[in-house]
Short mmCIF file of C-alpha atoms in Angstrom, two decimals:
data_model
loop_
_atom_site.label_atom_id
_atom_site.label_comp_id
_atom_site.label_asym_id
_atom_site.label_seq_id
_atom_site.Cartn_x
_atom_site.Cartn_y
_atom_site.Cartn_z
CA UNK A 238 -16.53 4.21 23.68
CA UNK A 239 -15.71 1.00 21.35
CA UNK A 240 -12.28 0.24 20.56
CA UNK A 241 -10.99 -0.99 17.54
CA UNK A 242 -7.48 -2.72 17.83
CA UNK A 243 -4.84 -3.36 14.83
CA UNK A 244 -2.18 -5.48 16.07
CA UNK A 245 0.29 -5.66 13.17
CA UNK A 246 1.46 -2.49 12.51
CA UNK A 247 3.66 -3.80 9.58
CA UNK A 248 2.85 -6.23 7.37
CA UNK A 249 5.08 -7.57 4.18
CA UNK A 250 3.64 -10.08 1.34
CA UNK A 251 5.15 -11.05 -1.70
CA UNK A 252 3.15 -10.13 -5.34
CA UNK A 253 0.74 -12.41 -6.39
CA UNK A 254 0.60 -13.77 -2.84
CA UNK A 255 -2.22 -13.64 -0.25
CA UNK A 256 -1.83 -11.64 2.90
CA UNK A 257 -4.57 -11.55 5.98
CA UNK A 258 -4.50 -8.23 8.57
CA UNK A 259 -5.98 -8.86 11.61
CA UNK A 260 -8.46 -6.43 13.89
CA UNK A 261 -10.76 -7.27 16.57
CA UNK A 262 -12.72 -4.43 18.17
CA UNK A 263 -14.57 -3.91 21.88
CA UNK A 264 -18.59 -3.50 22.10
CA UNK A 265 -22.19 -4.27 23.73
CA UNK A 266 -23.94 -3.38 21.07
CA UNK A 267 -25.51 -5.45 19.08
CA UNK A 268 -26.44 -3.83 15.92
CA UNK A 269 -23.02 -2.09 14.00
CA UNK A 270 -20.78 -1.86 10.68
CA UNK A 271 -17.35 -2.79 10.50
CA UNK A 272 -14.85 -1.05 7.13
CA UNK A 273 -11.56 -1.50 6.16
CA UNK A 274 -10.53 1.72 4.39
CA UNK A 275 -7.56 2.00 2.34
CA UNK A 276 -4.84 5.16 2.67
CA UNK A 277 -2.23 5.24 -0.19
CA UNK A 278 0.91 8.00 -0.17
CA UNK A 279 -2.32 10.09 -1.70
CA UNK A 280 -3.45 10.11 1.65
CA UNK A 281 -6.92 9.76 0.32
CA UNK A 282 -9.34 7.45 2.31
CA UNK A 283 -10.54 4.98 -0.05
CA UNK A 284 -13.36 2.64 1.34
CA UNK A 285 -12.40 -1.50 0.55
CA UNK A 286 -14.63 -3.40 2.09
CA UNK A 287 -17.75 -3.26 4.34
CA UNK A 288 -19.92 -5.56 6.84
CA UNK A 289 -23.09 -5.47 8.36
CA UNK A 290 -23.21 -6.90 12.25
CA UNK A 291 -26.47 -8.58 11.19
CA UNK A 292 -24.97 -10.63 8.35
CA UNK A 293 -23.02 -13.57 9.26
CA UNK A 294 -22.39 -14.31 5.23
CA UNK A 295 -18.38 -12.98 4.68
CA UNK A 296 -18.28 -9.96 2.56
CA UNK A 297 -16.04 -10.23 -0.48
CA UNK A 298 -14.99 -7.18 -3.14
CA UNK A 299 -13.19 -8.86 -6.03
CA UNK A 300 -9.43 -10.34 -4.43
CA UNK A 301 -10.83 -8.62 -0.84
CA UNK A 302 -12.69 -10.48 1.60
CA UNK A 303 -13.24 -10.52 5.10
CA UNK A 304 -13.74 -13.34 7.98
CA UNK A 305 -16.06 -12.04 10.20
CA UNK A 306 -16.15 -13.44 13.64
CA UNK A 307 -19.08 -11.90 15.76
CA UNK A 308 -18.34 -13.65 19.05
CA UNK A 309 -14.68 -13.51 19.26
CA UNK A 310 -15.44 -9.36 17.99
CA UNK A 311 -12.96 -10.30 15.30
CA UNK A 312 -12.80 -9.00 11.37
CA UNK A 313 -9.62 -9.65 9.58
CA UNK A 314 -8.62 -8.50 6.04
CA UNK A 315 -7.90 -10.98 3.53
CA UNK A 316 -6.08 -9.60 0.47
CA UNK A 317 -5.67 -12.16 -2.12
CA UNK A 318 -3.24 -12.12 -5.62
CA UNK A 319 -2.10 -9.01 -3.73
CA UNK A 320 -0.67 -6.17 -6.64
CA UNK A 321 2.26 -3.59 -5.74
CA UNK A 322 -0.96 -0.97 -5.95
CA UNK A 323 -2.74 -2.50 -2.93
CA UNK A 324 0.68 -0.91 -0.75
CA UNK A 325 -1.18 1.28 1.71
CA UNK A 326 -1.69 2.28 5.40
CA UNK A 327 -5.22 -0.32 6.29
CA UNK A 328 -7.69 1.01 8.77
CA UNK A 329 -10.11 -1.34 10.35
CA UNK A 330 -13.22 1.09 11.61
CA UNK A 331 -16.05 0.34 13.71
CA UNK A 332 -19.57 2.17 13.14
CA UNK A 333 -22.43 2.63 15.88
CA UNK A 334 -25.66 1.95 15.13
CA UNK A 335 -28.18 5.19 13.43
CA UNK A 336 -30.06 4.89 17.29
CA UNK A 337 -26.50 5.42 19.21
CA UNK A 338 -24.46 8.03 17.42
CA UNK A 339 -23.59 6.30 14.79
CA UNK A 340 -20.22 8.03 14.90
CA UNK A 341 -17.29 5.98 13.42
CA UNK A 342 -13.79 4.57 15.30
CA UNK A 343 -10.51 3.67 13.56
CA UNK A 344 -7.75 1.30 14.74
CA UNK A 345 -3.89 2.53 14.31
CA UNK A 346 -3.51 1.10 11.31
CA UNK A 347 -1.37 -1.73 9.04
CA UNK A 348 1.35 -0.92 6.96
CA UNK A 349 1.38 -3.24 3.98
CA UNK A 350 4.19 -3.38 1.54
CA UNK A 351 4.02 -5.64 -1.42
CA UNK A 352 7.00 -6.60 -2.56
CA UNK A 353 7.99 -7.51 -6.55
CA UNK B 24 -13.34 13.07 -6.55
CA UNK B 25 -15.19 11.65 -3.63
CA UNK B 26 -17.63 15.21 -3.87
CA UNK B 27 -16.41 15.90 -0.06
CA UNK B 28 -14.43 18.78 -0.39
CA UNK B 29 -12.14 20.31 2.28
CA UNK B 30 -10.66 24.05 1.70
CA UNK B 31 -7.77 24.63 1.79
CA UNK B 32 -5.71 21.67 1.04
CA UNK B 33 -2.53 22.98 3.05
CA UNK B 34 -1.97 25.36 5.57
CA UNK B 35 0.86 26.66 7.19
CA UNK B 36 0.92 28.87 10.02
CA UNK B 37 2.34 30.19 13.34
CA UNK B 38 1.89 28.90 17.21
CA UNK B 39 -0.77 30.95 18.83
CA UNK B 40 -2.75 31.53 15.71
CA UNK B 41 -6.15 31.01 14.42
CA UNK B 42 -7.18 29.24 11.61
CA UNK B 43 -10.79 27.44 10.17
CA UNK B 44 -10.91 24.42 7.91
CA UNK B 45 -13.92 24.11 6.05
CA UNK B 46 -16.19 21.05 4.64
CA UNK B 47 -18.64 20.61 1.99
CA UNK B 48 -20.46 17.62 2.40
CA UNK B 49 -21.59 15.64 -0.86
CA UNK B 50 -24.85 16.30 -1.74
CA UNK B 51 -27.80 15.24 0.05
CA UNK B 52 -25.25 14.59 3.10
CA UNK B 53 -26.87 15.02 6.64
CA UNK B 54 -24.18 14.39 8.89
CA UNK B 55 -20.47 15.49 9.20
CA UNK B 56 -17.22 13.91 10.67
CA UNK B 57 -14.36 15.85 11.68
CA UNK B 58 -11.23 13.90 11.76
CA UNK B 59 -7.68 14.52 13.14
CA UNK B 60 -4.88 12.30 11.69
CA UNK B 61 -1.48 13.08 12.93
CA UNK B 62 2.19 11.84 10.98
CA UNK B 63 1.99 8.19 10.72
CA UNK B 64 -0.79 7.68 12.99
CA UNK B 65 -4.48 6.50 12.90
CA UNK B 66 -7.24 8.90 12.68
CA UNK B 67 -8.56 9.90 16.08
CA UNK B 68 -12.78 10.77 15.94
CA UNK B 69 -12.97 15.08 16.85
CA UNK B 70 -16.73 15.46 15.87
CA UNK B 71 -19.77 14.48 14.13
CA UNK B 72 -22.70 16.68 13.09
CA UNK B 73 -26.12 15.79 11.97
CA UNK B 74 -28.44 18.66 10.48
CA UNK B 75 -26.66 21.16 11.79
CA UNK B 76 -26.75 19.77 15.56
CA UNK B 77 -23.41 17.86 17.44
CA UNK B 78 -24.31 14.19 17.72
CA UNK B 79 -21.37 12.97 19.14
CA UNK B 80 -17.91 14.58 20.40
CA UNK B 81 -14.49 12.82 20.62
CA UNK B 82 -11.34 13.77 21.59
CA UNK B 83 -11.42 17.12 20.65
CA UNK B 84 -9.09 19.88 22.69
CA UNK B 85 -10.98 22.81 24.40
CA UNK B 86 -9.12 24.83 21.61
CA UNK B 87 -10.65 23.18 18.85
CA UNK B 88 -14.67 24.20 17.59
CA UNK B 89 -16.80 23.27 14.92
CA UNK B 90 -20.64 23.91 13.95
CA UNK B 91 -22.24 22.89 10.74
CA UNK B 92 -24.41 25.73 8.92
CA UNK B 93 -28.00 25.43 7.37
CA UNK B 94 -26.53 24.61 3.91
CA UNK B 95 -24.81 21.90 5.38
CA UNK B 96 -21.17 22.64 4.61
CA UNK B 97 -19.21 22.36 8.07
CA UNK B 98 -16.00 24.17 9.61
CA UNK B 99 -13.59 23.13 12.28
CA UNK B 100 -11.72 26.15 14.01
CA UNK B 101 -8.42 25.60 15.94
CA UNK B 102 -7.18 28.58 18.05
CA UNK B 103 -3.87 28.43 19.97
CA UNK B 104 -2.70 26.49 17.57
CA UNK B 105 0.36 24.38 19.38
CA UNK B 106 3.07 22.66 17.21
CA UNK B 107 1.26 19.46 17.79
CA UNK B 108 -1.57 20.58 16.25
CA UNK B 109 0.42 19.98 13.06
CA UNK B 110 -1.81 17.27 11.60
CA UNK B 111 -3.99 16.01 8.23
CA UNK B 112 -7.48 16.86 9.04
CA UNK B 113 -10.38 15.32 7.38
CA UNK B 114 -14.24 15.73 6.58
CA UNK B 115 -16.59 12.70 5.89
CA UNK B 116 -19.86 12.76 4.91
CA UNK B 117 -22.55 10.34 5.15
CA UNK B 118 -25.92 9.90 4.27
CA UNK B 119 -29.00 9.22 6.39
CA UNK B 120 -29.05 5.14 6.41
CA UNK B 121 -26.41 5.23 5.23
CA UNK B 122 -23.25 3.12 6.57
CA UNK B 123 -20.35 4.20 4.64
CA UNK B 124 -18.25 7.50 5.35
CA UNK B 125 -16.86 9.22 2.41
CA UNK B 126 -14.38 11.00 3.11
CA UNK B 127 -12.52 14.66 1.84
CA UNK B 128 -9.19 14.63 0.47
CA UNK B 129 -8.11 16.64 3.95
CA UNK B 130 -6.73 19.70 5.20
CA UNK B 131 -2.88 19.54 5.81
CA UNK B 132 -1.82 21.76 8.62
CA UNK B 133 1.76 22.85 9.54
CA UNK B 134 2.48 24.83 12.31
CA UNK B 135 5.73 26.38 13.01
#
């Protein structure tokens, strides 16, 4: 089964400052999706940002954008003019292709605190 | 609202016992994901469903059962239930072609 690895499990930035988290993830397939879903003290799973395998053009969602290394199986979180609201538990997931159960694989997660 | 809903939102019950979670895909929704997300950790893959078949199984205990109905909406049943079954258990739903899960506000379990 693919892996999906989050190395920093706490990560600090200062308001109005950019912060990057990391995740890298295992495969052989070719054809997948890669999210980074949001968890505030809600608990709610809130989707930020998604990327197609296929596409090698960065995804970007306002101040959120991604670097997406195929090769190196790498796809970091870049959170930029970060607010106290973006404080959250981050989880990088990894989605199968529709042909290979397309089922869907988290990492452990990032702890992000913004600080004032 | 996400239009996943999960019933109930908290449970708390005794080791030993029995007790089903239950899903309602959003509309249109084929396929269901079961989720287990213990205190402070990541959320580790139970089961998926797809029409009403099991497409894919994770680590889900021998204790734990789910099946998705014609109408869609899914349930997860935990027997046995252990102390470290104490968890936050979510549903996501996704649509065919679809890449993104959207996912329930969870079921909060406490056993005691």
């Amino acid at each position: 089964a693919q892996t999906v690895t989050q190395s920093q499990p706490e990560m600090s930035v200062q308001e109005a400052e950019t912060v990057t988290l990391s995740c890298t993830y295992d495969t052989s397939e070719s054809d997948y999706y890669l999210f980074w879903y949001k968890q505030p003290p809600s608990r709610q799973m809130i989707l930020v940002i998604r990327q197609e395998a296929y596409k090698q053009q960065n995804a970007t969602e306002n101040r959120f954008s991604v670097n997406f290394q195929k090769a190196a199986k790498s796809f970091s979180l870049k959170i930029s003019d970060s607010q106290l609201g973006d404080a959250a538990m981050y989880f990088c997931a990894y989605r199968s292709p529709p042909y290979n159960n397309n089922d869907m694989r988290f990492g452990a997660g990032t702890r992000l605190t913004v600080k004032p | 609202d996400s239009g996943v809903t999960q019933t109930p939102k908290h449970l708390i019950t005794a080791t030993g016992q029995r007790v089903t979670l239950r899903c309602s895909p959003r509309s249109g929704d084929l396929s269901v994901y079961w989720y287990q997300q213990s205190l402070d950790q990541g959320l580790q893959f139970l089961i998926q469903y797809y029409n009403g078949e099991e497409r894919a199984k994770g680590n889900i205990l021998e204790r734990f059962s789910a099946q998705q109905f014609p109408d869609l909406h899914s349930e997860l049943n935990l027997s046995s239930l252990e102390l470290g079954d104490s968890a936050l258990y979510f549903c996501a739903s996704s649509a065919t072609g679809a890449n993104v899960l959207t996912f329930g506000a969870g079921s909060r379990l406490t056993v005691l």
